[in-house]
């Protein structure tokens, strides 16, 4: 799975997520990636999220919207992502990762799997990471 | 507002060491392309589409060219996009034989009153929109073909565990 979130100079956000799904999946199986609220969400009143990981688990907790719910409740984006990923792990034993940007420009890349390649560009600088 | 773009290349349980640098280069290239769109005054929606298109075209990632294979050895892809300005969104699922499902998802958002088109309907819509149809084989990498074979042999020998395969 791949994904992106962005905040533009007008203060608007967007997300995009795309995937081939699970290797050896049943024909017709669909995970979270095309499902708004799970594979991603964007609302300029809050921020944007793109998700990756075990699709069925992400669908069960509506991962992207859950993270933005926590942001709405006043959590910082990193804490919101950790809280939601932790909930997914404890509730349905699902692992995954997310990238989040708030409408104020705060951002985070978080995951519970071993690895998730990510990169962020802001202020002319590029940050990136791979392992926890 | 100070523009920012983030990209990811998929959560994974393990990444072979020889792949790490190529993944780093891929996500940096995608983030840089998205950021360029923003710096030139483009919208967040254009930036995320540009970034994901680059990752779909990169065979190292599980999307577009390089997507993993289903049980029949073919590629079925899912994608979605959303504009935070007005919550408009578009998505496709079980899409086949197109290079960039994210661009088709955006067309669903902008050219239809719907949010999600599946399989045969997505293919008909792509055709109507003039999206080029490519041979499904073109999306398949030799590594993914081999990985499917290994996975099939493994799942024949043991109970399949979806948690090992994060997607």
PDB file of C-alpha atoms in Angstrom, chain A residues 1-31 33-36 39-45 50-55 57 92-101 103-105 107-109 111 113-126 128 130-131, chain B residues 1-15 20-21 23-24 27-28 31-32 35 38 41-45 47-49 51-52 55-56 61-64 67-72 74-87 89-94 96 101-102 115-116 144 147-148 151-152 155 162-163 165-167:
ATOM      1  CA  UNK A   1       0.000   0.000   0.000  1.00  0.00           C
ATOM      2  CA  UNK A   2       1.100   3.555  -0.654  1.00  0.00           C
ATOM      3  CA  UNK A   3      -0.401   6.831   0.485  1.00  0.00           C
ATOM      4  CA  UNK A   4       0.010  10.563   0.823  1.00  0.00           C
ATOM      5  CA  UNK A   5      -1.438  13.424   2.853  1.00  0.00           C
ATOM      6  CA  UNK A   6      -0.866  17.123   2.272  1.00  0.00           C
ATOM      7  CA  UNK A   7      -1.658  20.581   3.583  1.00  0.00           C
ATOM      8  CA  UNK A   8      -1.563  23.404   1.029  1.00  0.00           C
ATOM      9  CA  UNK A   9      -0.945  27.119   1.420  1.00  0.00           C
ATOM     10  CA  UNK A  10      -4.701  27.774   1.570  1.00  0.00           C
ATOM     11  CA  UNK A  11      -4.965  25.574   4.662  1.00  0.00           C
ATOM     12  CA  UNK A  12      -6.730  22.736   2.870  1.00  0.00           C
ATOM     13  CA  UNK A  13      -5.821  19.077   3.272  1.00  0.00           C
ATOM     14  CA  UNK A  14      -6.219  15.956   1.127  1.00  0.00           C
ATOM     15  CA  UNK A  15      -5.298  12.281   1.192  1.00  0.00           C
ATOM     16  CA  UNK A  16      -4.707   9.563  -1.394  1.00  0.00           C
ATOM     17  CA  UNK A  17      -4.230   5.811  -0.797  1.00  0.00           C
ATOM     18  CA  UNK A  18      -3.588   3.047  -3.345  1.00  0.00           C
ATOM     19  CA  UNK A  19      -2.865  -0.659  -3.027  1.00  0.00           C
ATOM     20  CA  UNK A  20      -2.619  -4.070  -4.583  1.00  0.00           C
ATOM     21  CA  UNK A  21      -4.000  -5.523  -1.364  1.00  0.00           C
ATOM     22  CA  UNK A  22      -2.854  -8.765   0.214  1.00  0.00           C
ATOM     23  CA  UNK A  23      -0.687 -11.238  -1.576  1.00  0.00           C
ATOM     24  CA  UNK A  24      -2.599 -14.448  -2.421  1.00  0.00           C
ATOM     25  CA  UNK A  25      -5.902 -12.755  -1.497  1.00  0.00           C
ATOM     26  CA  UNK A  26      -9.239 -14.179  -2.545  1.00  0.00           C
ATOM     27  CA  UNK A  27     -10.404 -12.788  -5.857  1.00  0.00           C
ATOM     28  CA  UNK A  28     -12.758  -9.922  -5.056  1.00  0.00           C
ATOM     29  CA  UNK A  29     -11.349  -9.272  -1.589  1.00  0.00           C
ATOM     30  CA  UNK A  30     -11.316  -5.560  -0.792  1.00  0.00           C
ATOM     31  CA  UNK A  31      -9.574  -4.029   2.208  1.00  0.00           C
ATOM     32  CA  UNK A  33      -7.797   1.387   0.981  1.00  0.00           C
ATOM     33  CA  UNK A  34     -10.850   2.379  -1.109  1.00  0.00           C
ATOM     34  CA  UNK A  35     -13.007   2.964   1.969  1.00  0.00           C
ATOM     35  CA  UNK A  36     -13.252   6.562   3.122  1.00  0.00           C
ATOM     36  CA  UNK A  39      -8.051   3.803   4.297  1.00  0.00           C
ATOM     37  CA  UNK A  40      -7.948   7.554   4.689  1.00  0.00           C
ATOM     38  CA  UNK A  41      -9.850  10.687   5.551  1.00  0.00           C
ATOM     39  CA  UNK A  42      -9.434  14.395   4.876  1.00  0.00           C
ATOM     40  CA  UNK A  43     -11.321  17.310   6.375  1.00  0.00           C
ATOM     41  CA  UNK A  44      -9.775  20.759   6.315  1.00  0.00           C
ATOM     42  CA  UNK A  45     -11.463  21.451   9.652  1.00  0.00           C
ATOM     43  CA  UNK A  50      -3.682   7.793   4.991  1.00  0.00           C
ATOM     44  CA  UNK A  51      -3.615   4.256   6.428  1.00  0.00           C
ATOM     45  CA  UNK A  52      -1.786   1.017   5.675  1.00  0.00           C
ATOM     46  CA  UNK A  53      -1.726  -2.402   7.283  1.00  0.00           C
ATOM     47  CA  UNK A  54      -4.134  -5.246   7.915  1.00  0.00           C
ATOM     48  CA  UNK A  55      -7.171  -4.020   5.975  1.00  0.00           C
ATOM     49  CA  UNK A  57      -8.657  -4.623  11.139  1.00  0.00           C
ATOM     50  CA  UNK A  92      -8.806  -6.669  16.986  1.00  0.00           C
ATOM     51  CA  UNK A  93      -5.109  -7.653  17.077  1.00  0.00           C
ATOM     52  CA  UNK A  94      -4.463  -5.691  13.911  1.00  0.00           C
ATOM     53  CA  UNK A  95      -1.237  -3.964  12.993  1.00  0.00           C
ATOM     54  CA  UNK A  96      -0.597  -1.121  10.610  1.00  0.00           C
ATOM     55  CA  UNK A  97       0.669   2.376  10.080  1.00  0.00           C
ATOM     56  CA  UNK A  98      -0.545   5.885   9.293  1.00  0.00           C
ATOM     57  CA  UNK A  99       0.621   9.280   8.172  1.00  0.00           C
ATOM     58  CA  UNK A 100      -1.241  12.258   9.613  1.00  0.00           C
ATOM     59  CA  UNK A 101      -1.190  15.998   9.004  1.00  0.00           C
ATOM     60  CA  UNK A 103      -4.758  21.674   9.493  1.00  0.00           C
ATOM     61  CA  UNK A 104      -2.132  23.570  11.518  1.00  0.00           C
ATOM     62  CA  UNK A 105       0.724  21.764   9.745  1.00  0.00           C
ATOM     63  CA  UNK A 107       2.421  15.907  11.210  1.00  0.00           C
ATOM     64  CA  UNK A 108       3.332  12.392  12.293  1.00  0.00           C
ATOM     65  CA  UNK A 109       4.217   8.998  10.803  1.00  0.00           C
ATOM     66  CA  UNK A 111       3.200   2.351  12.819  1.00  0.00           C
ATOM     67  CA  UNK A 113       4.512  -3.158  12.366  1.00  0.00           C
ATOM     68  CA  UNK A 114       8.278  -3.546  12.205  1.00  0.00           C
ATOM     69  CA  UNK A 115       8.711  -1.113   9.341  1.00  0.00           C
ATOM     70  CA  UNK A 116       7.004   1.533   7.251  1.00  0.00           C
ATOM     71  CA  UNK A 117       8.936   3.587   4.720  1.00  0.00           C
ATOM     72  CA  UNK A 118       7.830   7.232   4.937  1.00  0.00           C
ATOM     73  CA  UNK A 119       8.985  10.680   3.915  1.00  0.00           C
ATOM     74  CA  UNK A 120       7.845  14.212   4.664  1.00  0.00           C
ATOM     75  CA  UNK A 121       8.666  17.476   2.911  1.00  0.00           C
ATOM     76  CA  UNK A 122       8.261  20.817   4.666  1.00  0.00           C
ATOM     77  CA  UNK A 123      10.210  24.107   4.706  1.00  0.00           C
ATOM     78  CA  UNK A 124      12.349  22.874   1.822  1.00  0.00           C
ATOM     79  CA  UNK A 125      13.598  19.906   3.846  1.00  0.00           C
ATOM     80  CA  UNK A 126      12.845  16.207   3.387  1.00  0.00           C
ATOM     81  CA  UNK A 128      12.380  10.118   6.038  1.00  0.00           C
ATOM     82  CA  UNK A 130      11.858   3.183   7.758  1.00  0.00           C
ATOM     83  CA  UNK A 131      12.212   1.257  11.017  1.00  0.00           C
TER      84      UNK A 131
ATOM     85  CA  UNK B   1      -0.018  28.365   5.766  1.00  0.00           C
ATOM     86  CA  UNK B   2       3.246  26.431   5.536  1.00  0.00           C
ATOM     87  CA  UNK B   3       2.663  23.580   3.067  1.00  0.00           C
ATOM     88  CA  UNK B   4       3.651  20.030   3.929  1.00  0.00           C
ATOM     89  CA  UNK B   5       3.344  16.629   2.285  1.00  0.00           C
ATOM     90  CA  UNK B   6       3.880  13.165   3.795  1.00  0.00           C
ATOM     91  CA  UNK B   7       3.979   9.821   2.015  1.00  0.00           C
ATOM     92  CA  UNK B   8       4.178   6.196   3.106  1.00  0.00           C
ATOM     93  CA  UNK B   9       5.145   3.050   1.263  1.00  0.00           C
ATOM     94  CA  UNK B  10       3.159   0.528   3.293  1.00  0.00           C
ATOM     95  CA  UNK B  11       3.385  -1.083   6.729  1.00  0.00           C
ATOM     96  CA  UNK B  12       5.485  -4.218   6.650  1.00  0.00           C
ATOM     97  CA  UNK B  13       6.547  -6.958   9.009  1.00  0.00           C
ATOM     98  CA  UNK B  14       9.971  -7.312   7.473  1.00  0.00           C
ATOM     99  CA  UNK B  15      11.947  -5.558   4.763  1.00  0.00           C
ATOM    100  CA  UNK B  20      15.769  -0.626   2.078  1.00  0.00           C
ATOM    101  CA  UNK B  21      17.636   1.959   0.033  1.00  0.00           C
ATOM    102  CA  UNK B  23      12.285   2.149  -0.653  1.00  0.00           C
ATOM    103  CA  UNK B  24      13.924   5.222   0.905  1.00  0.00           C
ATOM    104  CA  UNK B  27       9.313   7.711  -0.746  1.00  0.00           C
ATOM    105  CA  UNK B  28      11.719  10.671  -0.880  1.00  0.00           C
ATOM    106  CA  UNK B  31       7.374  13.443  -1.196  1.00  0.00           C
ATOM    107  CA  UNK B  32       9.596  15.775  -3.184  1.00  0.00           C
ATOM    108  CA  UNK B  35       6.022  19.229  -2.262  1.00  0.00           C
ATOM    109  CA  UNK B  38       2.511  22.693  -3.258  1.00  0.00           C
ATOM    110  CA  UNK B  41       0.791  26.984  -5.582  1.00  0.00           C
ATOM    111  CA  UNK B  42      -0.946  23.690  -6.300  1.00  0.00           C
ATOM    112  CA  UNK B  43      -3.695  22.266  -4.137  1.00  0.00           C
ATOM    113  CA  UNK B  44      -3.249  19.544  -1.546  1.00  0.00           C
ATOM    114  CA  UNK B  45      -5.390  17.298  -3.759  1.00  0.00           C
ATOM    115  CA  UNK B  47       0.005  17.062  -4.407  1.00  0.00           C
ATOM    116  CA  UNK B  48      -1.292  13.758  -3.009  1.00  0.00           C
ATOM    117  CA  UNK B  49      -2.292  12.536  -6.473  1.00  0.00           C
ATOM    118  CA  UNK B  51       2.943  11.664  -4.942  1.00  0.00           C
ATOM    119  CA  UNK B  52       0.862   8.488  -5.099  1.00  0.00           C
ATOM    120  CA  UNK B  55       4.667   5.373  -5.925  1.00  0.00           C
ATOM    121  CA  UNK B  56       2.226   3.456  -8.165  1.00  0.00           C
ATOM    122  CA  UNK B  61       5.786  -0.698  -3.837  1.00  0.00           C
ATOM    123  CA  UNK B  62       2.542  -2.662  -3.567  1.00  0.00           C
ATOM    124  CA  UNK B  63       0.380  -0.484  -5.827  1.00  0.00           C
ATOM    125  CA  UNK B  64       0.038  -0.016  -9.575  1.00  0.00           C
ATOM    126  CA  UNK B  67       1.098  -4.625  -6.960  1.00  0.00           C
ATOM    127  CA  UNK B  68       0.998  -8.038  -5.308  1.00  0.00           C
ATOM    128  CA  UNK B  69      -0.887 -10.904  -6.955  1.00  0.00           C
ATOM    129  CA  UNK B  70      -4.153 -12.451  -5.847  1.00  0.00           C
ATOM    130  CA  UNK B  71      -4.813 -16.192  -5.578  1.00  0.00           C
ATOM    131  CA  UNK B  72      -5.328 -16.406  -9.344  1.00  0.00           C
ATOM    132  CA  UNK B  74      -3.581 -11.494 -11.305  1.00  0.00           C
ATOM    133  CA  UNK B  75      -3.573  -7.913 -10.033  1.00  0.00           C
ATOM    134  CA  UNK B  76      -6.656  -6.302  -8.468  1.00  0.00           C
ATOM    135  CA  UNK B  77      -6.097  -2.793  -7.151  1.00  0.00           C
ATOM    136  CA  UNK B  78      -7.977  -0.447  -4.806  1.00  0.00           C
ATOM    137  CA  UNK B  79      -7.544   3.308  -4.395  1.00  0.00           C
ATOM    138  CA  UNK B  80      -9.250   6.328  -2.886  1.00  0.00           C
ATOM    139  CA  UNK B  81      -8.755  10.077  -2.731  1.00  0.00           C
ATOM    140  CA  UNK B  82     -10.444  12.818  -0.709  1.00  0.00           C
ATOM    141  CA  UNK B  83     -10.496  16.602  -0.801  1.00  0.00           C
ATOM    142  CA  UNK B  84     -10.670  18.131   2.674  1.00  0.00           C
ATOM    143  CA  UNK B  85     -12.159  21.367   1.336  1.00  0.00           C
ATOM    144  CA  UNK B  86     -15.616  19.896   0.821  1.00  0.00           C
ATOM    145  CA  UNK B  87     -15.260  16.189   1.753  1.00  0.00           C
ATOM    146  CA  UNK B  89     -14.131  11.712  -2.468  1.00  0.00           C
ATOM    147  CA  UNK B  90     -13.674   9.068  -5.130  1.00  0.00           C
ATOM    148  CA  UNK B  91     -12.548   5.455  -5.075  1.00  0.00           C
ATOM    149  CA  UNK B  92     -12.169   2.323  -7.157  1.00  0.00           C
ATOM    150  CA  UNK B  93     -11.803  -1.275  -6.091  1.00  0.00           C
ATOM    151  CA  UNK B  94     -10.815  -4.505  -7.817  1.00  0.00           C
ATOM    152  CA  UNK B  96      -7.502  -4.208 -13.330  1.00  0.00           C
ATOM    153  CA  UNK B 101      -5.851   3.607  -9.993  1.00  0.00           C
ATOM    154  CA  UNK B 102      -5.459   6.824  -7.971  1.00  0.00           C
ATOM    155  CA  UNK B 115     -17.951   7.731  -4.295  1.00  0.00           C
ATOM    156  CA  UNK B 116     -16.888   4.213  -5.307  1.00  0.00           C
ATOM    157  CA  UNK B 144       5.810 -10.751  -6.983  1.00  0.00           C
ATOM    158  CA  UNK B 147       6.535 -14.387  -3.818  1.00  0.00           C
ATOM    159  CA  UNK B 148       3.083 -15.714  -4.716  1.00  0.00           C
ATOM    160  CA  UNK B 151       3.212 -18.018  -0.313  1.00  0.00           C
ATOM    161  CA  UNK B 152       1.091 -20.713  -1.958  1.00  0.00           C
ATOM    162  CA  UNK B 155      -0.033 -21.852   2.996  1.00  0.00           C
ATOM    163  CA  UNK B 162      -3.331 -12.853   7.496  1.00  0.00           C
ATOM    164  CA  UNK B 163      -1.401 -10.969  10.175  1.00  0.00           C
ATOM    165  CA  UNK B 165       0.791 -10.419   5.327  1.00  0.00           C
ATOM    166  CA  UNK B 166       0.023  -6.793   6.073  1.00  0.00           C
ATOM    167  CA  UNK B 167      -0.916  -5.586   2.627  1.00  0.00           C
TER     168      UNK B 167
END
